[in-house]
XYZ file of C-alpha atoms in Angstrom:
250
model
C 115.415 119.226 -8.293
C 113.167 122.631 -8.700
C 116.572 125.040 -8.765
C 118.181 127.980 -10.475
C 122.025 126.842 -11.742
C 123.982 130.356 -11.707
C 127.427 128.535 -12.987
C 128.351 125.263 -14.216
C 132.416 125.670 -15.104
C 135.053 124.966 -12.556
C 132.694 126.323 -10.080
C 129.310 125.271 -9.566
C 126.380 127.774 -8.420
C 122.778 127.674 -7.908
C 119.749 128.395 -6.070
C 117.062 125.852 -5.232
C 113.550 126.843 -5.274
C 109.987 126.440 -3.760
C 108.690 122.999 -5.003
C 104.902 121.627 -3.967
C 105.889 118.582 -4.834
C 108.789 117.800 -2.628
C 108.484 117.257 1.398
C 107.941 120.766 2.730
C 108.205 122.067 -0.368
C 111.621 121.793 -0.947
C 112.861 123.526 2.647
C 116.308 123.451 3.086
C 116.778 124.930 6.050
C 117.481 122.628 9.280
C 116.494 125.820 11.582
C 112.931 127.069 10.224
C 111.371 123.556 9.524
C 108.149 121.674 10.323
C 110.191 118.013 9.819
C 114.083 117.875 9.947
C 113.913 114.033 8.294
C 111.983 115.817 5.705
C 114.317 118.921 4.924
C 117.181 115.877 5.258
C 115.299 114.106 2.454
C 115.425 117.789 0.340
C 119.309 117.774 0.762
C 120.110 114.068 0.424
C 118.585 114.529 -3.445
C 120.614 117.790 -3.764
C 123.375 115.781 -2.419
C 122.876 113.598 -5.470
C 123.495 116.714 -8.275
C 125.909 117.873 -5.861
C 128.788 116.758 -3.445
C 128.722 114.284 -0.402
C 126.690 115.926 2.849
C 129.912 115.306 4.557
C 131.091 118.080 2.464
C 128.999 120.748 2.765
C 129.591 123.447 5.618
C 126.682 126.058 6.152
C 126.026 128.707 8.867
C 123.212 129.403 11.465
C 122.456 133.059 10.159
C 122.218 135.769 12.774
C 121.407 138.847 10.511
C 125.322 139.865 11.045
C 128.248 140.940 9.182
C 130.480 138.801 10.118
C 132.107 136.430 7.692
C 134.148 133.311 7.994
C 136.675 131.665 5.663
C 136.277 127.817 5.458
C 138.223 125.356 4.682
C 138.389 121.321 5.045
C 138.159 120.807 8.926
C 134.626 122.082 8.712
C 133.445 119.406 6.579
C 130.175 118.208 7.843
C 128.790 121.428 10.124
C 125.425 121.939 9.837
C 124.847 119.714 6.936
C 122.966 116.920 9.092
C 122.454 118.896 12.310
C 121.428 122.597 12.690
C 123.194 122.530 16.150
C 126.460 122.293 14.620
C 126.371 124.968 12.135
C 128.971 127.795 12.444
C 127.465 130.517 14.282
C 126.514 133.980 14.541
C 128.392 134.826 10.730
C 125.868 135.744 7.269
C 128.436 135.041 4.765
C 131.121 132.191 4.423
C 133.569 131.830 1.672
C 136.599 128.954 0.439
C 139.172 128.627 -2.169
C 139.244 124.082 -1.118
C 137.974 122.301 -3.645
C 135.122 120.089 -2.987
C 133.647 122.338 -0.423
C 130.259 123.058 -0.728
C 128.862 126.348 1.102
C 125.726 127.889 1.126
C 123.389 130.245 2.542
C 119.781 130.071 3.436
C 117.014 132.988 2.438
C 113.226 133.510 1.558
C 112.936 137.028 1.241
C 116.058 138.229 1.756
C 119.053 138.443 -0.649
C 121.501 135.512 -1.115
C 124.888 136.150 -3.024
C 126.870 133.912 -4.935
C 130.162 135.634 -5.255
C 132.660 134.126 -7.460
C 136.308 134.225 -9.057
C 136.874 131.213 -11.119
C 140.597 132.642 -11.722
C 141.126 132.151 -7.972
C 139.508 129.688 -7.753
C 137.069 131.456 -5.098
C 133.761 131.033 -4.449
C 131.652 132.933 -1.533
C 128.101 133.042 -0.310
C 126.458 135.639 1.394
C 123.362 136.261 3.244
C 121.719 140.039 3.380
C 118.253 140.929 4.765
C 118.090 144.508 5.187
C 119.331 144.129 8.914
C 122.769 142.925 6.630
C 122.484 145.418 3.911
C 122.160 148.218 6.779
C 125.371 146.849 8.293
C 127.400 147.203 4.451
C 127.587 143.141 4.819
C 128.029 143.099 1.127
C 130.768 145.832 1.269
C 132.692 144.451 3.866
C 132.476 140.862 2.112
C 134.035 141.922 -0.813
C 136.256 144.383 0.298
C 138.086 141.548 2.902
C 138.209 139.038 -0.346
C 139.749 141.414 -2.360
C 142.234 142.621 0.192
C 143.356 139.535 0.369
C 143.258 138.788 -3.336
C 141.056 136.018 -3.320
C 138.692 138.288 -5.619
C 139.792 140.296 -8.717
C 137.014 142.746 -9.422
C 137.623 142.327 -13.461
C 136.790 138.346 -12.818
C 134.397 138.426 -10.101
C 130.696 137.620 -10.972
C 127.913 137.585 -8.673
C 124.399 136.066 -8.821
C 121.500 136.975 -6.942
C 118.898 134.625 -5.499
C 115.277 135.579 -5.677
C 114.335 138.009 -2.733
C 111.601 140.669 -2.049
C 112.312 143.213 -4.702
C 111.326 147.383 -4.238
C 108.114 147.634 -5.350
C 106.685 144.444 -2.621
C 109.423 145.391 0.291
C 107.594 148.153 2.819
C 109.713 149.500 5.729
C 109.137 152.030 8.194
C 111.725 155.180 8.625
C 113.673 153.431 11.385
C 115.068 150.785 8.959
C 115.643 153.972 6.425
C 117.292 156.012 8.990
C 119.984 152.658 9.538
C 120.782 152.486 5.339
C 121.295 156.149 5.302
C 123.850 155.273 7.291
C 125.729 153.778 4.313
C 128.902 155.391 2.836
C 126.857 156.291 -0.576
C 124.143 157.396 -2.188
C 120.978 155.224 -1.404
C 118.215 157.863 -2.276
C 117.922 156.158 -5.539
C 116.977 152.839 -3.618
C 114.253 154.782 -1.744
C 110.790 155.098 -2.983
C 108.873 157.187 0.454
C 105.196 156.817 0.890
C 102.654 158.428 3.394
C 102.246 157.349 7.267
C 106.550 157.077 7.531
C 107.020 154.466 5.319
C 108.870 153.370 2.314
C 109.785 150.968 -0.074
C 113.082 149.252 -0.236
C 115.451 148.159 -3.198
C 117.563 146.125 -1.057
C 118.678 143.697 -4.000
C 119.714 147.360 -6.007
C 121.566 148.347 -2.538
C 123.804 145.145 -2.679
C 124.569 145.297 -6.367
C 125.681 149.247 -5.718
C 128.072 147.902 -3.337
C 129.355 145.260 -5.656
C 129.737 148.258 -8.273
C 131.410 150.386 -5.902
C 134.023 147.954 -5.485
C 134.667 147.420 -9.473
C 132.163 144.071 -9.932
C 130.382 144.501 -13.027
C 129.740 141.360 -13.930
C 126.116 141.373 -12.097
C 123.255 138.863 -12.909
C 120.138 140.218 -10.865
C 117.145 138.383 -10.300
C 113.884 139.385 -11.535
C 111.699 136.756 -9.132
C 109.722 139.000 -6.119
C 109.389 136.329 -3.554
C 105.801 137.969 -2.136
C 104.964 137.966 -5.450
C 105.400 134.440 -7.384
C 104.255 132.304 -4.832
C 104.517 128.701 -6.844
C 108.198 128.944 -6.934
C 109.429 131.601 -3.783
C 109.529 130.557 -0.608
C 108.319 134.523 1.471
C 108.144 134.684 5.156
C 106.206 137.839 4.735
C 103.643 135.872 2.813
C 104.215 132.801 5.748
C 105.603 133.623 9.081
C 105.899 129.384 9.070
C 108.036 129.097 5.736
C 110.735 127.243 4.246
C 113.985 128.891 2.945
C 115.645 128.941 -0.578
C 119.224 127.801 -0.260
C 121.859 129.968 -2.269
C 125.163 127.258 -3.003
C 128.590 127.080 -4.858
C 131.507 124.909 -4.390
C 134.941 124.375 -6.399
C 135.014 120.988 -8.639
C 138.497 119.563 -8.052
């Protein structure tokens, strides 16, 4: 299957990616499809690099902040049914073995969050409706507080997303991320007719860095850019979604 792997140790990570050749092009997302049986057909042969569909629990993402710890009694939401997804929360994390979780995105940002010393894994999801609300922030801040994440272990991996140069906003989405507790003029580029462009992948990783994670691995693939491989809903109003993974090996 057309995917990124992020981590392949006690933890497993990784992205999957736009494929032509696969129904819908490798959608994985139950909630902006033409086909469910063909986005089912897309997880079943993840299922088969993966763990058991029974196993996976995923959200239906609201553009919130709100997070939700998971553990075995939510085996099974959302993986065959979007209906029974857990709703209204961007970001889900678990410290259960054989629990896969997993976020959905096409131009926005999906996280993998992990501490393999935990073991911890979390996934979050952060248009810039998310990055205006510090979902990031608060993600990592709650895990930490509750020392499920150790800053000087934690690594994070980015899924492909609309990067600065391709994402154009207009001042009302600028006036909501000034609203953030630091510095974000350096994520700012301002151009004429009030608008600007966005780095909202940069303002996640400065959150991550404000809370000691330095072990960062970007991504360098503009989703309204590399259209082959990036699912874009700017590009497509009718598009598929990337899905952004980890779960704990036993």
């Amino acid at each position: 299957m057309n995917k990124i792997i992020h981590l392949n140790t006690n933890i497993y990570g990784a992205t999957t990616l736009k494929d032509i050749k696969a129904p819908e092009q490798n959608n994985m997302a139950l909630h902006v499809c033409l086909n469910s049986e063909d986005v089912m057909k897309n997880r079943k042969e993840l299922e088969k690099e993966t763990l058991p569909l029974e196993n996976w629990v995923l959200p239906w993402q609201k553009h919130t902040a709100n997070v939700q710890r998971v553990s075995i009694c939510d085996h099974g939401k959302g993986a065959y049914t979007k209906e029974d997804s857990i709703l209204n929360v961007d970001a889900l994390y678990t410290t259960e073995p054989n629990t896969l979780i997993g976020v959905f995105t096409a131009d926005c940002v999906g996280v993998l969050v992990v501490d393999e010393t935990t073991p911890c894994v979390c996934v979050i999801h952060s248009g810039w409706k998310g990055t205006a609300q510090g979902i990031v922030d608060k993600v990592v801040k709650e895990l930490i507080s509750k020392d499920l994440l150790h800053p000087q272990f934690t690594k994070a991996y980015f899924s492909p997303s609309i990067l600065f140069d391709s994402l154009e906003v207009g001042m009302e989405v600028i006036d909501l991320i000034h609203n953030l507790d630091f510095d974000v003029e350096p994520f700012i580029r301002y151009m004429p007719h009030q608008k600007a462009y966005l780095d909202n992948q940069g303002l996640c990783i400065q959150m991550l860095k404000n809370n000691g994670i330095t072990q960062i691995v970007p991504s360098t693939m503009d989703t309204k850019k590399e259209i082959e491989t990036c699912f874009s809903y700017r590009n497509n109003k009718q598009t598929g979604e990337h899905f952004t993974f980890g779960f704990i090996k036993e």
